[in-house]
Amino acid sequence: MIDVHFTPTPNGHKVSIMLEETGLPHRLISYDMLAGEHLRPEFRAVNPNGRLPAIVDHDPIGGGPPLPVFESGAILLYLSEKTGGAFMPVDPRRRSQAQQWLMWQMASFGPMQGQAHHFVRYAPEGQAYPVTRYMNETRRMLAVLDRRLAEAEFLAEEYSIADMATWPWARAIRAIELDMADWPNIKRWFDVIEARPAVARGTGVKNPPNLSSIRPQLTPEAWSNLFGENMLKSSGVESLSRSDGMI
Ligand SMILES: N[C@@H](CCC(=O)N[C@@H](CS)C(=O)NCC(=O)O)C(=O)O
């Protein structure tokens, strides 16, 4: 049995999609991030970085005690290995492509777009520089993705964990008011993946409405749990950099 410490965000959906695709037995343990449930000290034993998703495999590869795994990309690789290489191409060239696009998603497409979401949707309004910087970087990477999908049906030519990692972040662009119709190759790929029953099941858990709106209204407590003092203190940061109105 695999415990999935989960919240229905793009990073969480990568893992729930992979679990549905592979059929591995699992149970979702849902966290309310607005309430700061991920900040509890006991969750640090599962993920030292304190972020979601994370899993605990009670029947780990190689045996031994339950194995916690954090970082969504590492979780996808682990689940693939656990299922004898599911959704990782066997062909070495394609396999390398899957690894490259997985790393691209983890290091660039997710984090940079995540900053766009932060400054467009959550930060105090009127900060033109970071909004421009991260929206432009998101658009640049959408162009990169669109070009790749013009030459290949899937990122590694066959459906793989690289697509599972990237698809939920392509889906997320609507929340920063980008329209996928502007990238027709992404749209074609997106629709094919969306039609997979496992993807529908894996994304069936919806975000609470207060996080789905373009500009979610957060209470001061929820803000602190997500971005401010409560979040920093839970990681042991006592001396805070302050910016008026932001912490
Ligand atoms: N690189 C990490 C990112 C994880 C991450 O940032 N998760 C968000 C939710 S999608 C989170 O836990 N946020 C809570 C916080 O920042 O305190 C991964 O891919 O697993």
Short mmCIF file of C-alpha atoms and ligand atoms in Angstrom, two decimals:
data_model
loop_
_atom_site.label_atom_id
_atom_site.label_comp_id
_atom_site.label_asym_id
_atom_site.label_seq_id
_atom_site.Cartn_x
_atom_site.Cartn_y
_atom_site.Cartn_z
CA MET A 1 0.00 0.00 0.00
CA ILE A 2 1.20 3.48 -0.85
CA ASP A 3 0.16 6.50 1.22
CA VAL A 4 -0.11 9.63 -0.91
CA HIS A 5 0.21 12.89 0.98
CA PHE A 6 -1.80 14.93 -1.42
CA THR A 7 -3.35 18.20 -2.36
CA PRO A 8 -5.11 18.69 -5.71
CA THR A 9 -2.52 20.95 -7.40
CA PRO A 10 -0.56 20.31 -10.61
CA ASN A 11 2.25 18.66 -8.62
CA GLY A 12 -0.23 16.48 -6.77
CA HIS A 13 -2.02 15.50 -9.95
CA LYS A 14 1.18 14.19 -11.55
CA VAL A 15 1.26 11.51 -8.86
CA SER A 16 -2.48 10.77 -8.76
CA ILE A 17 -2.45 10.33 -12.56
CA MET A 18 0.53 7.94 -12.42
CA LEU A 19 -1.12 5.90 -9.67
CA GLU A 20 -4.30 5.61 -11.73
CA GLU A 21 -2.32 4.75 -14.87
CA THR A 22 -0.39 1.97 -13.11
CA GLY A 23 -3.25 0.75 -10.91
CA LEU A 24 -0.98 0.60 -7.86
CA PRO A 25 -2.96 0.27 -4.61
CA HIS A 26 -2.86 3.56 -2.75
CA ARG A 27 -4.76 5.79 -0.40
CA LEU A 28 -4.91 9.57 -0.59
CA ILE A 29 -4.22 11.50 2.59
CA SER A 30 -5.59 14.97 1.81
CA TYR A 31 -4.03 18.12 3.19
CA ASP A 32 -5.66 21.52 3.55
CA MET A 33 -2.76 23.84 2.81
CA LEU A 34 -4.78 26.95 3.68
CA ALA A 35 -5.21 25.53 7.17
CA GLY A 36 -1.48 24.82 7.30
CA GLU A 37 -1.86 21.06 7.66
CA HIS A 38 1.37 20.53 5.68
CA LEU A 39 3.29 22.55 8.27
CA ARG A 40 2.86 19.96 11.03
CA PRO A 41 6.17 18.61 12.35
CA GLU A 42 5.15 14.97 11.71
CA PHE A 43 4.94 15.69 7.98
CA ARG A 44 8.69 16.56 8.02
CA ALA A 45 9.34 12.84 8.55
CA VAL A 46 7.65 12.20 5.20
CA ASN A 47 9.07 15.19 3.33
CA PRO A 48 11.99 17.10 4.86
CA ASN A 49 11.12 19.96 2.47
CA GLY A 50 7.57 20.15 3.85
CA ARG A 51 5.81 20.35 0.49
CA LEU A 52 3.17 18.26 -1.25
CA PRO A 53 3.00 15.71 -2.78
CA ALA A 54 4.97 13.00 -1.03
CA ILE A 55 4.41 9.26 -0.74
CA VAL A 56 5.22 6.52 1.73
CA ASP A 57 5.55 3.06 0.22
CA HIS A 58 4.80 0.44 2.86
CA ASP A 59 6.05 -2.33 0.55
CA PRO A 60 9.10 -0.63 -0.95
CA ILE A 61 11.29 -1.79 -3.79
CA GLY A 62 14.07 -3.84 -2.19
CA GLY A 63 12.08 -4.49 1.00
CA GLY A 64 12.82 -2.99 4.39
CA PRO A 65 10.91 -0.39 6.36
CA PRO A 66 8.36 1.95 4.76
CA LEU A 67 10.08 4.31 2.30
CA PRO A 68 9.12 7.98 2.10
CA VAL A 69 9.69 9.64 -1.30
CA PHE A 70 9.41 13.40 -1.91
CA GLU A 71 9.63 15.59 -5.05
CA SER A 72 6.99 14.76 -7.64
CA GLY A 73 9.56 13.92 -10.35
CA ALA A 74 11.36 11.49 -8.05
CA ILE A 75 7.99 9.96 -7.12
CA LEU A 76 7.15 9.37 -10.81
CA LEU A 77 10.55 7.71 -11.37
CA TYR A 78 10.09 5.57 -8.27
CA LEU A 79 6.58 4.44 -9.27
CA SER A 80 7.84 3.62 -12.75
CA GLU A 81 10.65 1.52 -11.32
CA LYS A 82 8.22 -0.17 -8.95
CA THR A 83 6.09 -1.25 -11.89
CA GLY A 84 8.96 -2.64 -13.96
CA GLY A 85 9.54 0.55 -15.95
CA ALA A 86 5.95 1.53 -16.72
CA PHE A 87 5.65 4.73 -18.75
CA MET A 88 9.43 5.00 -19.23
CA PRO A 89 10.48 4.17 -22.79
CA VAL A 90 12.67 1.11 -23.25
CA ASP A 91 14.40 2.58 -26.29
CA PRO A 92 17.50 4.44 -24.98
CA ARG A 93 16.95 7.56 -27.12
CA ARG A 94 13.34 7.92 -26.05
CA ARG A 95 14.27 7.10 -22.48
CA SER A 96 16.76 9.95 -22.44
CA GLN A 97 14.13 12.25 -23.95
CA ALA A 98 11.69 11.32 -21.19
CA GLN A 99 14.36 12.11 -18.58
CA GLN A 100 15.20 15.43 -20.26
CA TRP A 101 11.60 16.64 -20.46
CA LEU A 102 10.90 15.45 -16.92
CA MET A 103 13.86 17.52 -15.67
CA TRP A 104 12.72 20.47 -17.80
CA GLN A 105 9.30 20.33 -16.21
CA MET A 106 10.68 19.97 -12.70
CA ALA A 107 13.36 22.65 -13.00
CA SER A 108 11.74 25.18 -15.33
CA PHE A 109 8.17 24.81 -16.54
CA GLY A 110 6.72 24.17 -13.06
CA PRO A 111 8.80 26.54 -10.91
CA MET A 112 8.79 29.50 -13.33
CA GLN A 113 5.07 29.18 -14.02
CA GLY A 114 4.56 28.78 -10.28
CA GLN A 115 6.16 32.21 -9.79
CA ALA A 116 3.82 33.62 -12.45
CA HIS A 117 0.86 32.24 -10.45
CA HIS A 118 2.29 33.75 -7.29
CA PHE A 119 2.71 37.26 -8.65
CA VAL A 120 -0.45 37.31 -10.81
CA ARG A 121 -2.79 35.65 -8.31
CA TYR A 122 -1.49 35.93 -4.76
CA ALA A 123 1.05 38.76 -4.28
CA PRO A 124 -0.04 42.30 -3.54
CA GLU A 125 -1.12 43.87 -6.84
CA GLY A 126 0.83 46.34 -8.93
CA GLN A 127 4.20 44.58 -9.15
CA ALA A 128 4.85 44.93 -12.84
CA TYR A 129 8.42 43.63 -12.96
CA PRO A 130 7.93 40.10 -11.54
CA VAL A 131 4.59 39.71 -13.34
CA THR A 132 6.23 40.56 -16.67
CA ARG A 133 9.31 38.47 -15.97
CA TYR A 134 7.45 35.26 -15.04
CA MET A 135 4.62 35.61 -17.55
CA ASN A 136 7.18 36.09 -20.32
CA GLU A 137 9.19 33.10 -19.12
CA THR A 138 5.98 31.01 -19.02
CA ARG A 139 5.11 32.06 -22.57
CA ARG A 140 8.66 31.30 -23.71
CA MET A 141 8.44 27.78 -22.31
CA LEU A 142 5.00 27.25 -23.84
CA ALA A 143 6.60 28.07 -27.19
CA VAL A 144 9.36 25.53 -26.45
CA LEU A 145 6.76 22.90 -25.54
CA ASP A 146 4.66 23.69 -28.60
CA ARG A 147 7.67 23.25 -30.90
CA ARG A 148 8.50 19.89 -29.33
CA LEU A 149 4.93 18.72 -29.76
CA ALA A 150 4.95 19.85 -33.39
CA GLU A 151 7.69 17.30 -34.10
CA ALA A 152 6.64 14.49 -31.72
CA GLU A 153 3.27 13.11 -30.66
CA PHE A 154 4.42 12.94 -27.02
CA LEU A 155 7.45 14.45 -25.30
CA ALA A 156 9.44 11.23 -25.55
CA GLU A 157 7.58 10.14 -28.71
CA GLU A 158 5.49 7.71 -26.66
CA TYR A 159 3.30 8.56 -23.64
CA SER A 160 5.54 8.67 -20.58
CA ILE A 161 6.01 10.13 -17.12
CA ALA A 162 7.37 13.27 -18.83
CA ASP A 163 3.87 13.91 -20.23
CA MET A 164 2.28 13.12 -16.87
CA ALA A 165 4.55 15.70 -15.21
CA THR A 166 3.99 18.39 -17.83
CA TRP A 167 0.27 17.97 -18.59
CA PRO A 168 -1.07 19.29 -15.24
CA TRP A 169 1.12 22.39 -15.61
CA ALA A 170 -0.16 22.98 -19.14
CA ARG A 171 -3.67 22.71 -17.68
CA ALA A 172 -2.77 25.31 -15.04
CA ILE A 173 -2.12 28.14 -17.52
CA ARG A 174 -5.84 28.93 -17.60
CA ALA A 175 -5.53 30.21 -14.02
CA ILE A 176 -3.14 32.93 -15.21
CA GLU A 177 -5.48 33.73 -18.08
CA LEU A 178 -3.46 32.18 -20.89
CA ASP A 179 -5.43 30.42 -23.62
CA MET A 180 -4.09 27.08 -24.83
CA ALA A 181 -5.63 27.75 -28.24
CA ASP A 182 -2.60 30.01 -28.82
CA TRP A 183 -0.39 26.89 -28.83
CA PRO A 184 -2.15 24.43 -31.17
CA ASN A 185 0.35 21.58 -30.81
CA ILE A 186 0.05 21.73 -27.03
CA LYS A 187 -3.73 21.74 -27.42
CA ARG A 188 -3.66 18.63 -29.63
CA TRP A 189 -1.42 16.76 -27.12
CA PHE A 190 -3.42 18.08 -24.16
CA ASP A 191 -6.72 16.79 -25.54
CA VAL A 192 -5.31 13.32 -26.27
CA ILE A 193 -4.04 12.98 -22.69
CA GLU A 194 -7.18 14.48 -21.16
CA ALA A 195 -9.22 11.74 -22.86
CA ARG A 196 -7.36 8.99 -20.98
CA PRO A 197 -9.65 7.49 -18.31
CA ALA A 198 -6.77 7.31 -15.80
CA VAL A 199 -6.14 11.03 -16.23
CA ALA A 200 -9.81 11.79 -15.63
CA ARG A 201 -9.70 9.69 -12.46
CA GLY A 202 -6.38 11.15 -11.33
CA THR A 203 -7.62 14.72 -11.65
CA GLY A 204 -11.07 13.99 -10.25
CA VAL A 205 -10.22 15.59 -6.92
CA LYS A 206 -10.86 19.28 -7.48
CA ASN A 207 -9.30 22.30 -5.87
CA PRO A 208 -11.44 24.04 -3.27
CA PRO A 209 -13.24 26.97 -4.95
CA ASN A 210 -11.26 29.52 -2.95
CA LEU A 211 -8.05 28.37 -4.66
CA SER A 212 -9.58 28.02 -8.12
CA SER A 213 -10.44 31.68 -8.69
CA ILE A 214 -8.07 33.99 -10.55
CA ARG A 215 -7.35 36.00 -7.39
CA PRO A 216 -8.06 33.81 -4.38
CA GLN A 217 -9.01 35.76 -1.27
CA LEU A 218 -6.83 34.44 1.53
CA THR A 219 -7.27 35.16 5.21
CA PRO A 220 -4.10 36.46 6.92
CA GLU A 221 -3.72 33.03 8.55
CA ALA A 222 -3.98 31.19 5.21
CA TRP A 223 -1.51 33.64 3.65
CA SER A 224 0.94 33.01 6.48
CA ASN A 225 0.52 29.24 6.08
CA LEU A 226 1.23 29.38 2.35
CA PHE A 227 3.79 32.15 1.97
CA GLY A 228 4.56 33.86 5.24
CA GLU A 229 5.74 33.51 8.78
CA ASN A 230 3.96 30.25 9.66
CA MET A 231 5.39 28.52 6.58
CA LEU A 232 8.93 29.81 7.23
CA LYS A 233 8.86 28.98 10.93
CA SER A 234 7.75 25.42 10.20
CA SER A 235 11.03 24.99 8.31
CA GLY A 236 12.98 26.39 11.25
CA VAL A 237 13.53 29.88 9.81
CA GLU A 238 13.27 32.27 12.74
CA SER A 239 14.91 35.35 11.32
CA LEU A 240 12.63 36.65 8.59
CA SER A 241 13.29 39.00 5.70
CA ARG A 242 10.41 41.44 5.83
CA SER A 243 8.63 43.24 3.06
CA ASP A 244 5.77 45.44 4.23
CA GLY A 245 2.41 43.79 3.81
CA MET A 246 3.87 40.53 2.51
CA ILE A 247 4.83 38.76 5.74
N1 LIG B 1 9.28 20.53 -6.50
C1 LIG B 1 8.21 20.09 -5.64
C2 LIG B 1 7.24 21.22 -5.45
C3 LIG B 1 6.24 20.92 -4.38
C4 LIG B 1 5.39 22.14 -4.00
O1 LIG B 1 5.83 23.29 -4.08
N2 LIG B 1 4.17 21.86 -3.56
C5 LIG B 1 3.24 22.89 -3.17
C6 LIG B 1 1.86 22.49 -3.60
S1 LIG B 1 1.81 22.22 -5.32
C7 LIG B 1 3.26 23.04 -1.67
O2 LIG B 1 3.40 22.09 -0.96
N3 LIG B 1 3.07 24.25 -1.19
C8 LIG B 1 2.99 24.50 0.21
C9 LIG B 1 4.05 25.42 0.70
O3 LIG B 1 4.72 26.02 -0.15
O4 LIG B 1 4.21 25.57 1.91
C10 LIG B 1 7.53 18.89 -6.28
O5 LIG B 1 7.49 18.85 -7.52
O6 LIG B 1 7.07 17.98 -5.57
#
